[in-house]
Coordinates of C-alpha atoms in Angstrom, one line a residue:
M1 CA 6.6 -46.6 -17.7
T2 CA 3.9 -49.0 -18.7
N3 CA 1.6 -48.0 -21.5
T4 CA -2.0 -47.9 -20.1
V5 CA -3.7 -46.6 -23.3
P6 CA -6.1 -49.3 -24.5
R7 CA -5.1 -50.9 -27.7
I8 CA -7.9 -51.5 -30.2
L9 CA -7.4 -53.8 -33.2
I10 CA -10.0 -53.6 -36.0
V11 CA -9.9 -56.6 -38.4
G12 CA -11.2 -55.5 -41.8
G13 CA -11.6 -52.1 -43.4
G14 CA -15.0 -52.5 -45.1
Y15 CA -18.2 -50.8 -44.1
A16 CA -18.3 -51.8 -40.4
G17 CA -14.6 -51.5 -39.9
F18 CA -14.2 -48.2 -41.5
Y19 CA -17.2 -46.6 -39.8
T20 CA -16.0 -48.0 -36.4
A21 CA -12.6 -46.3 -36.8
W22 CA -14.0 -43.2 -38.4
H23 CA -16.6 -42.6 -35.7
F24 CA -14.3 -43.6 -32.9
E25 CA -12.0 -40.8 -34.0
K26 CA -14.9 -38.3 -34.0
R27 CA -16.1 -39.3 -30.5
S28 CA -12.9 -40.1 -28.6
R29 CA -10.4 -37.7 -27.1
R30 CA -6.9 -37.6 -28.6
G31 CA -4.7 -40.2 -26.9
E32 CA -7.7 -42.0 -25.3
A33 CA -6.9 -45.2 -27.2
D34 CA -4.4 -46.6 -29.7
V35 CA -6.4 -47.8 -32.8
T36 CA -5.1 -50.1 -35.5
I37 CA -7.1 -51.2 -38.6
V38 CA -5.8 -54.1 -40.7
D39 CA -7.0 -54.9 -44.2
P40 CA -5.3 -56.3 -47.3
L41 CA -6.7 -53.3 -49.2
P42 CA -6.0 -49.7 -48.3
Y43 CA -9.5 -48.6 -49.0
M44 CA -13.2 -49.3 -48.2
T45 CA -15.4 -50.3 -51.2
Y46 CA -18.9 -48.8 -51.4
Q47 CA -20.4 -52.0 -52.7
P48 CA -23.8 -50.7 -53.8
F49 CA -22.0 -48.8 -56.5
L50 CA -20.3 -51.9 -58.0
P51 CA -23.1 -52.5 -60.6
E52 CA -22.8 -48.9 -61.8
V53 CA -19.0 -49.2 -61.9
A54 CA -19.5 -52.4 -64.0
A55 CA -21.7 -50.4 -66.4
G56 CA -19.3 -47.5 -66.7
A57 CA -21.6 -45.1 -64.9
I58 CA -19.2 -44.4 -62.0
E59 CA -15.4 -44.0 -62.1
P60 CA -14.0 -47.0 -60.1
R61 CA -11.8 -44.8 -57.9
H62 CA -14.8 -42.8 -56.9
A63 CA -16.5 -45.8 -55.4
V64 CA -13.8 -46.5 -52.8
V65 CA -12.7 -44.6 -49.8
A66 CA -9.0 -44.3 -49.0
L67 CA -8.5 -45.4 -45.4
R68 CA -5.3 -43.3 -44.8
R69 CA -7.0 -40.1 -46.1
H70 CA -9.9 -40.2 -43.8
L71 CA -8.5 -42.0 -40.7
K72 CA -6.1 -39.4 -39.3
R73 CA -5.6 -41.0 -35.8
T74 CA -5.7 -44.6 -36.8
T75 CA -2.8 -46.8 -37.8
V76 CA -3.6 -48.4 -41.1
V77 CA -1.9 -51.7 -41.8
T78 CA -2.2 -53.2 -45.3
A79 CA -2.0 -56.9 -44.5
K80 CA -4.2 -59.9 -43.4
V81 CA -5.1 -61.1 -40.0
T82 CA -4.5 -64.9 -40.3
K83 CA -5.0 -65.9 -36.7
I84 CA -6.8 -64.6 -33.6
D85 CA -5.7 -66.0 -30.3
H86 CA -8.1 -64.2 -28.1
A87 CA -7.3 -66.3 -25.1
N88 CA -4.0 -64.5 -25.1
K89 CA -5.3 -61.3 -26.8
V90 CA -2.8 -61.5 -29.7
A91 CA -3.4 -61.7 -33.5
T92 CA -1.1 -62.9 -36.3
I93 CA -0.7 -60.3 -39.0
T94 CA 0.6 -61.5 -42.4
P95 CA 1.7 -58.9 -44.9
A96 CA 1.9 -59.6 -48.7
E97 CA 5.7 -59.4 -48.3
G98 CA 7.9 -60.0 -45.3
E99 CA 7.4 -62.1 -42.2
P100 CA 4.2 -62.3 -40.1
W101 CA 4.2 -60.8 -36.7
L102 CA 2.2 -60.9 -33.5
Q103 CA 0.0 -57.9 -32.6
E104 CA -1.2 -57.6 -29.0
Y105 CA -4.5 -55.9 -28.2
D106 CA -6.9 -55.1 -25.4
Q107 CA -10.1 -54.9 -27.5
I108 CA -10.6 -56.6 -30.9
V109 CA -13.2 -55.6 -33.4
V110 CA -13.8 -58.2 -36.1
T111 CA -15.4 -56.7 -39.2
A112 CA -13.8 -58.8 -41.9
G113 CA -16.9 -58.9 -44.1
A114 CA -17.8 -61.6 -46.6
V115 CA -16.6 -63.2 -49.7
S116 CA -18.5 -64.8 -52.7
R117 CA -20.0 -68.1 -51.8
T118 CA -19.7 -70.6 -54.6
F119 CA -20.6 -74.2 -55.2
P120 CA -18.5 -77.0 -56.8
I121 CA -20.0 -76.5 -60.2
P122 CA -17.6 -77.5 -63.0
G123 CA -16.1 -74.4 -64.7
I124 CA -17.3 -71.7 -62.3
A125 CA -14.0 -71.3 -60.5
D126 CA -12.2 -71.0 -63.9
N127 CA -14.5 -68.8 -65.9
A128 CA -16.8 -66.7 -63.6
I129 CA -16.2 -63.3 -62.1
G130 CA -17.6 -62.3 -58.8
L131 CA -19.0 -58.9 -57.8
K132 CA -17.6 -58.2 -54.3
T133 CA -14.6 -56.0 -55.1
I134 CA -14.0 -52.9 -57.2
E135 CA -11.5 -54.9 -59.2
E136 CA -14.1 -57.4 -60.2
A137 CA -16.5 -54.7 -61.3
V138 CA -13.8 -53.1 -63.4
A139 CA -13.0 -56.5 -65.0
V140 CA -16.7 -57.0 -65.9
R141 CA -16.9 -53.6 -67.5
D142 CA -13.7 -54.0 -69.5
R143 CA -14.6 -57.5 -70.6
L144 CA -18.0 -56.5 -72.0
M145 CA -16.5 -53.4 -73.8
S146 CA -13.6 -55.5 -75.2
N147 CA -16.0 -58.1 -76.4
F148 CA -17.9 -55.5 -78.4
D149 CA -14.6 -54.5 -80.1
R150 CA -13.7 -58.2 -80.8
A151 CA -17.2 -59.0 -82.1
S152 CA -17.3 -56.0 -84.4
V153 CA -14.6 -57.4 -86.6
L154 CA -16.0 -60.9 -86.9
P155 CA -18.6 -62.1 -89.4
A156 CA -22.1 -62.6 -88.1
G157 CA -22.4 -66.0 -86.5
P158 CA -22.1 -68.1 -83.3
E159 CA -18.7 -66.8 -82.3
R160 CA -19.8 -63.2 -82.6
E161 CA -23.0 -63.9 -80.6
R162 CA -21.0 -65.8 -77.9
L163 CA -18.9 -62.6 -77.3
L164 CA -22.1 -60.6 -77.0
T165 CA -23.7 -63.0 -74.5
V166 CA -23.7 -62.2 -70.8
V167 CA -24.8 -64.7 -68.1
V168 CA -25.5 -63.5 -64.5
V169 CA -26.0 -66.2 -61.8
G170 CA -28.1 -65.1 -58.8
G171 CA -31.3 -63.1 -58.6
G172 CA -30.8 -61.1 -55.5
F173 CA -30.3 -57.3 -55.4
A174 CA -26.7 -57.4 -56.6
G175 CA -27.5 -59.9 -59.4
I176 CA -30.5 -58.0 -60.7
E177 CA -28.7 -54.6 -60.5
V178 CA -25.6 -55.7 -62.4
F179 CA -27.7 -57.6 -64.9
A180 CA -29.9 -54.6 -65.7
E181 CA -27.0 -52.2 -65.7
L182 CA -25.0 -54.3 -68.2
R183 CA -28.1 -54.7 -70.4
S184 CA -28.4 -50.9 -70.4
L185 CA -24.7 -50.5 -71.2
A186 CA -24.8 -53.0 -74.1
S187 CA -27.9 -51.2 -75.6
A188 CA -26.0 -47.9 -75.3
L189 CA -22.9 -49.3 -77.0
L190 CA -24.7 -50.4 -80.1
K191 CA -24.9 -46.9 -81.5
D192 CA -21.1 -46.9 -81.7
Y193 CA -20.9 -50.3 -83.3
P194 CA -23.0 -50.1 -86.5
Q195 CA -21.7 -53.6 -87.5
L196 CA -23.6 -55.1 -84.6
S197 CA -27.4 -55.5 -84.0
F198 CA -29.5 -55.6 -80.9
D199 CA -30.7 -59.1 -81.7
E200 CA -27.1 -60.4 -81.5
T201 CA -26.8 -59.4 -77.8
H202 CA -28.1 -61.9 -75.4
F203 CA -28.5 -61.5 -71.6
H204 CA -29.5 -64.4 -69.3
L205 CA -29.9 -64.4 -65.5
I206 CA -30.1 -67.8 -63.7
E207 CA -32.0 -68.0 -60.4
A208 CA -32.6 -71.3 -58.6
M209 CA -35.6 -69.9 -56.7
G210 CA -39.0 -69.2 -58.0
R211 CA -38.7 -65.4 -57.7
I212 CA -36.1 -62.6 -57.7
M213 CA -35.3 -59.8 -55.2
P214 CA -36.7 -61.3 -52.0
E215 CA -36.1 -57.9 -50.3
V216 CA -39.1 -56.4 -52.2
S217 CA -42.8 -57.5 -52.6
L218 CA -43.7 -60.2 -55.0
K219 CA -45.7 -57.6 -57.1
T220 CA -42.6 -55.3 -57.4
S221 CA -40.3 -58.2 -58.3
E222 CA -42.8 -59.3 -61.1
W223 CA -42.7 -55.7 -62.4
V224 CA -38.9 -56.0 -62.6
L225 CA -39.2 -59.2 -64.5
K226 CA -41.6 -57.6 -67.1
D227 CA -39.3 -54.6 -67.4
L228 CA -36.3 -56.7 -68.1
A229 CA -38.1 -58.8 -70.6
K230 CA -39.1 -55.6 -72.5
R231 CA -35.4 -54.7 -72.8
G232 CA -34.4 -58.1 -74.2
A233 CA -33.1 -59.6 -70.9
F234 CA -34.2 -63.1 -70.0
V235 CA -34.6 -64.4 -66.4
H236 CA -34.6 -68.2 -65.9
L237 CA -36.4 -68.9 -62.6
D238 CA -36.4 -72.3 -60.9
T239 CA -33.3 -73.1 -62.8
Q240 CA -29.9 -74.4 -61.6
L241 CA -26.5 -73.9 -63.3
Q242 CA -25.0 -77.3 -63.8
S243 CA -21.8 -76.6 -65.7
A244 CA -19.7 -73.7 -67.1
V245 CA -16.8 -75.5 -68.6
D246 CA -15.0 -73.5 -71.3
G247 CA -17.7 -70.9 -71.0
I248 CA -20.5 -73.2 -72.1
V249 CA -23.3 -72.7 -69.6
Q250 CA -25.5 -75.7 -69.1
L251 CA -28.8 -75.3 -67.3
S252 CA -31.0 -77.8 -65.5
T253 CA -33.6 -77.2 -68.1
G254 CA -31.3 -78.7 -70.8
E255 CA -30.6 -75.3 -72.4
T256 CA -27.0 -74.5 -73.4
I257 CA -25.6 -70.9 -73.5
P258 CA -22.2 -70.2 -75.0
T259 CA -20.7 -67.0 -73.4
D260 CA -17.5 -65.2 -72.7
L261 CA -18.8 -63.4 -69.5
I262 CA -20.2 -65.1 -66.5
V263 CA -20.9 -62.9 -63.4
W264 CA -21.5 -64.8 -60.1
T265 CA -23.7 -63.1 -57.5
A266 CA -25.3 -66.2 -55.9
G267 CA -24.7 -65.6 -52.2
V268 CA -21.9 -64.6 -49.8
M269 CA -20.3 -66.2 -46.8
A270 CA -18.4 -64.8 -43.8
N271 CA -14.6 -64.3 -44.5
P272 CA -13.3 -67.9 -43.8
T273 CA -9.7 -66.8 -43.3
V274 CA -10.6 -64.8 -40.2
V275 CA -13.5 -67.0 -38.9
R276 CA -11.6 -70.3 -39.1
G277 CA -8.3 -68.9 -38.1
G278 CA -9.3 -67.9 -34.5
D279 CA -10.8 -69.0 -31.3
L280 CA -13.9 -66.8 -31.2
P281 CA -17.2 -68.7 -31.1
V282 CA -18.8 -69.4 -34.5
E283 CA -22.5 -70.4 -35.2
E284 CA -23.7 -73.0 -37.7
R285 CA -23.6 -70.7 -40.7
G286 CA -19.9 -69.9 -40.2
R287 CA -20.4 -66.4 -38.6
I288 CA -19.1 -65.1 -35.3
R289 CA -21.7 -65.4 -32.5
T290 CA -22.5 -61.8 -31.6
R291 CA -24.8 -60.3 -28.9
P292 CA -27.3 -57.5 -29.6
D293 CA -24.7 -55.0 -28.1
L294 CA -22.2 -56.3 -30.7
R295 CA -20.0 -58.0 -28.1
V296 CA -19.0 -61.5 -29.1
G297 CA -20.8 -64.2 -27.2
T298 CA -24.4 -65.2 -26.3
D299 CA -27.1 -63.9 -24.0
D300 CA -25.6 -66.0 -21.3
E301 CA -21.9 -65.6 -21.9
I302 CA -19.8 -62.6 -23.0
V303 CA -16.4 -62.9 -24.6
E304 CA -14.7 -59.9 -22.9
G305 CA -12.7 -57.6 -25.2
A306 CA -14.1 -59.1 -28.4
W307 CA -16.6 -57.4 -30.8
A308 CA -18.0 -58.2 -34.2
A309 CA -20.2 -56.5 -36.8
G310 CA -21.2 -56.6 -40.5
D311 CA -21.3 -59.7 -42.7
V312 CA -18.8 -61.7 -40.6
S313 CA -21.1 -61.6 -37.6
A314 CA -24.5 -63.1 -36.5
V315 CA -26.1 -60.1 -34.9
P316 CA -29.7 -60.7 -33.5
D317 CA -32.2 -58.5 -35.3
L318 CA -34.3 -57.0 -32.4
S319 CA -36.7 -55.4 -34.9
G320 CA -38.0 -58.9 -35.9
G321 CA -37.4 -58.3 -39.6
G322 CA -34.3 -60.4 -40.0
V323 CA -33.8 -63.8 -41.5
G324 CA -33.7 -66.6 -38.9
G325 CA -33.7 -63.9 -36.2
F326 CA -30.4 -62.3 -37.4
C327 CA -29.6 -59.2 -39.3
V328 CA -29.2 -59.8 -43.1
P329 CA -25.8 -59.1 -44.5
N330 CA -26.2 -55.8 -46.2
A331 CA -24.6 -52.3 -46.2
Q332 CA -27.6 -50.8 -44.3
H333 CA -26.8 -52.9 -41.2
A334 CA -23.0 -52.8 -41.5
V335 CA -22.8 -49.0 -41.6
R336 CA -25.1 -48.6 -38.6
Q337 CA -23.4 -51.4 -36.6
G338 CA -20.1 -49.7 -37.2
K339 CA -21.3 -46.4 -35.8
L340 CA -22.7 -48.2 -32.7
L341 CA -19.5 -50.2 -32.3
A342 CA -17.5 -47.0 -32.0
K343 CA -19.9 -45.8 -29.3
N344 CA -19.9 -49.1 -27.4
V345 CA -16.2 -49.7 -27.5
L346 CA -15.6 -46.2 -26.2
A347 CA -18.3 -46.7 -23.5
V348 CA -16.6 -49.9 -22.2
I349 CA -13.2 -48.1 -22.1
R350 CA -14.8 -45.3 -20.1
G351 CA -16.5 -47.8 -17.7
E352 CA -20.0 -47.4 -19.2
E353 CA -22.5 -49.9 -20.4
P354 CA -22.8 -50.6 -24.2
K355 CA -26.2 -50.3 -26.0
N356 CA -28.1 -52.9 -28.0
Y357 CA -28.2 -52.6 -31.8
F358 CA -31.7 -51.9 -33.1
H359 CA -32.5 -50.9 -36.7
K360 CA -35.7 -51.4 -38.6
N361 CA -35.2 -51.9 -42.3
M362 CA -35.8 -48.7 -44.1
G363 CA -36.6 -50.4 -47.4
A364 CA -34.7 -51.4 -50.5
V365 CA -33.7 -49.4 -53.6
A366 CA -32.1 -50.6 -56.8
G367 CA -30.9 -49.1 -60.0
L368 CA -32.0 -51.0 -63.1
G369 CA -29.9 -49.1 -65.7
L370 CA -29.9 -45.5 -66.8
Y371 CA -33.1 -43.6 -65.7
N372 CA -34.7 -46.8 -64.4
G373 CA -35.0 -48.2 -60.9
V374 CA -37.2 -49.7 -58.2
F375 CA -37.8 -48.7 -54.5
Q376 CA -39.7 -50.6 -51.8
S377 CA -40.5 -49.5 -48.3
G378 CA -43.3 -51.3 -46.6
N379 CA -46.3 -51.2 -48.9
I380 CA -44.9 -48.2 -50.7
A381 CA -43.3 -49.0 -54.1
L382 CA -41.8 -46.7 -56.7
K383 CA -40.8 -47.8 -60.2
G384 CA -39.0 -46.3 -63.1
L385 CA -37.5 -42.8 -63.2
L386 CA -38.7 -41.7 -59.8
A387 CA -37.2 -44.8 -58.2
W388 CA -34.0 -44.2 -60.1
F389 CA -33.7 -40.7 -58.6
A390 CA -34.4 -42.2 -55.1
H391 CA -31.6 -44.8 -55.7
R392 CA -29.0 -42.2 -56.7
G393 CA -30.1 -39.8 -54.0
Y394 CA -30.0 -42.3 -51.2
H395 CA -26.6 -43.8 -52.2
G396 CA -25.1 -40.4 -53.1
L397 CA -25.9 -39.2 -49.5
A398 CA -24.8 -42.5 -48.0
M399 CA -21.4 -42.4 -49.5
P400 CA -19.0 -41.5 -46.6
S401 CA -17.3 -38.1 -46.6
W402 CA -18.1 -35.0 -48.6
E403 CA -15.0 -35.6 -50.7
R404 CA -16.3 -38.9 -52.0
K405 CA -19.9 -37.5 -52.4
I406 CA -18.7 -34.7 -54.6
R407 CA -16.6 -37.0 -56.8
V408 CA -19.5 -39.4 -57.3
V409 CA -22.1 -36.7 -58.0
W410 CA -19.7 -34.8 -60.3
G411 CA -19.2 -38.0 -62.3
W412 CA -22.9 -38.4 -62.7
V413 CA -23.2 -34.8 -63.9
N414 CA -20.4 -35.3 -66.4
N415 CA -22.0 -38.5 -67.7
F416 CA -25.3 -36.7 -68.1
F417 CA -23.8 -34.1 -70.5
L418 CA -21.0 -36.1 -72.0
G419 CA -22.3 -39.7 -72.0
R420 CA -20.6 -42.8 -70.7
D421 CA -16.9 -43.3 -71.2
I422 CA -16.7 -46.4 -73.3
V423 CA -13.0 -47.0 -73.2
S424 CA -11.9 -50.5 -72.1
L425 CA -8.7 -50.7 -70.2
E426 CA -8.7 -54.5 -70.1
A427 CA -5.0 -54.4 -71.1
V428 CA -4.1 -53.0 -67.7
Q429 CA -4.4 -56.6 -66.4
T430 CA -1.3 -57.4 -68.5
P431 CA 0.6 -54.1 -68.4
R432 CA 3.9 -55.5 -69.6
A433 CA 2.6 -57.3 -72.7
V434 CA 3.3 -54.5 -75.2
F435 CA 6.7 -53.7 -73.6
E436 CA 7.7 -57.4 -73.7
E437 CA 6.6 -57.8 -77.3
F438 CA 9.0 -55.1 -78.6
A439 CA 11.7 -55.1 -76.0
A440 CA 15.2 -55.7 -77.3
R441 CA 16.9 -58.8 -75.8
P442 CA 20.6 -59.9 -75.8
K443 CA 21.5 -62.2 -78.7
P444 CA 22.0 -65.8 -77.7
P445 CA 25.7 -66.8 -77.6
Q446 CA 26.9 -68.3 -80.9
P447 CA 28.3 -71.9 -80.8
A448 CA 32.0 -72.2 -81.4
A449 CA 33.1 -73.3 -84.9
V450 CA 33.1 -77.1 -85.2
E451 CA 36.3 -77.3 -87.1
E452 CA 38.2 -75.2 -84.5
S453 CA 37.0 -77.3 -81.7
K454 CA 38.1 -80.7 -83.1
P455 CA 41.4 -82.2 -82.0
A456 CA 44.2 -82.4 -84.5
A457 CA 43.9 -86.2 -84.7
E458 CA 40.3 -85.9 -85.8
K459 CA 41.1 -83.3 -88.4
A460 CA 43.7 -85.8 -89.9
E461 CA 41.2 -88.6 -90.5
P462 CA 39.4 -86.9 -93.5
E463 CA 42.8 -86.2 -95.1
K464 CA 43.8 -89.9 -94.9
V465 CA 40.5 -91.0 -96.4
A466 CA 41.0 -88.5 -99.3
A467 CA 44.5 -89.7 -99.9
A468 CA 43.5 -93.3 -100.0
G469 CA 40.8 -92.5 -102.5

């Protein structure tokens, strides 16, 4: 008997992909469709929490959502989609181990997200750390804490200050948040390191444009600049990063900053592995062309059976508030597009018409370290403690599932009473180092005795020489 159940393939388990699968399960009848979600990681990362993870304010595991735990009727495949042949409705799935295979589908939902967009600046690829994954946020946190340990045993001087210097590249929301959170963490750490002083810690943010945080008003962004300056954090506007070879940051102003921690937040781009490895239409910025109803295509042409959402897609912003007429790549859009995708895909399966995506920006909220933040919605702006509560309240509620919400909030409560956990686990990146250092190894084989290995004729030669003497 032929299987007539529609096969839905979701490419990417980030915001849009997870919410598509999650809400499809809530709205569909059991057995109405066969849904598979493919992602190299078995969890969705709640990216607005990455700055707080980097600052030790949130436990890393609490900022991710396990796909298998919350998607009960969806097949979760931990692998990459390396090619999409939509003309034949088949995708190539490549696991970390084993051979690739072909996966047939009836409907494909591309929500592969974005990756850090970098430029060919010398030293960046070798020395910088991005801020798109939970692993990167943990690495930033551990590096800063480990550097405090290393600096505390060094004499005062350039090498100690190099370890206590942080450079963040990019003045958007992610850059400002991680910059302010790390400054807050460093200030808090000083009480546990009496050998170190505040003046030995240096924080620099590099922004090529003439302002920071374009999502908020100019007045609000100027307040953020003044607030950061009061806390000993320096923002370099209209400044380009020219080199970062060996951790020596060279700026277009001629300034040189030696550092051991460079965090790159200067832009994102659609996941190139998925976009370039397929036959779906792509616009000039490398995103999949998407209609307002989230079907792939244009106003004049629909690519049947193909959908896209989130950072990998170019979705028209019908509210008129987008950049270049398209929705900006942020969590606010990705989550809502994922929810609508679930409705629209289900509608098409049931023979109904999909609806257009329309969402007016609710505003922007950012944490600037413990008990400090900024909020902007239209002409309304909040700053300081009240904005910090708004930041935590909004993201605490936006975190998917009550299980995750409780873990995050419980962690905040623990930190309020117990303080930050300042343990660095940087050694986890080389877990076998100590074991290898002390592990017993077989002794190397000893070479055979030279005398025993010589032929009898060779042994006689020294005896003849001795007799002649």
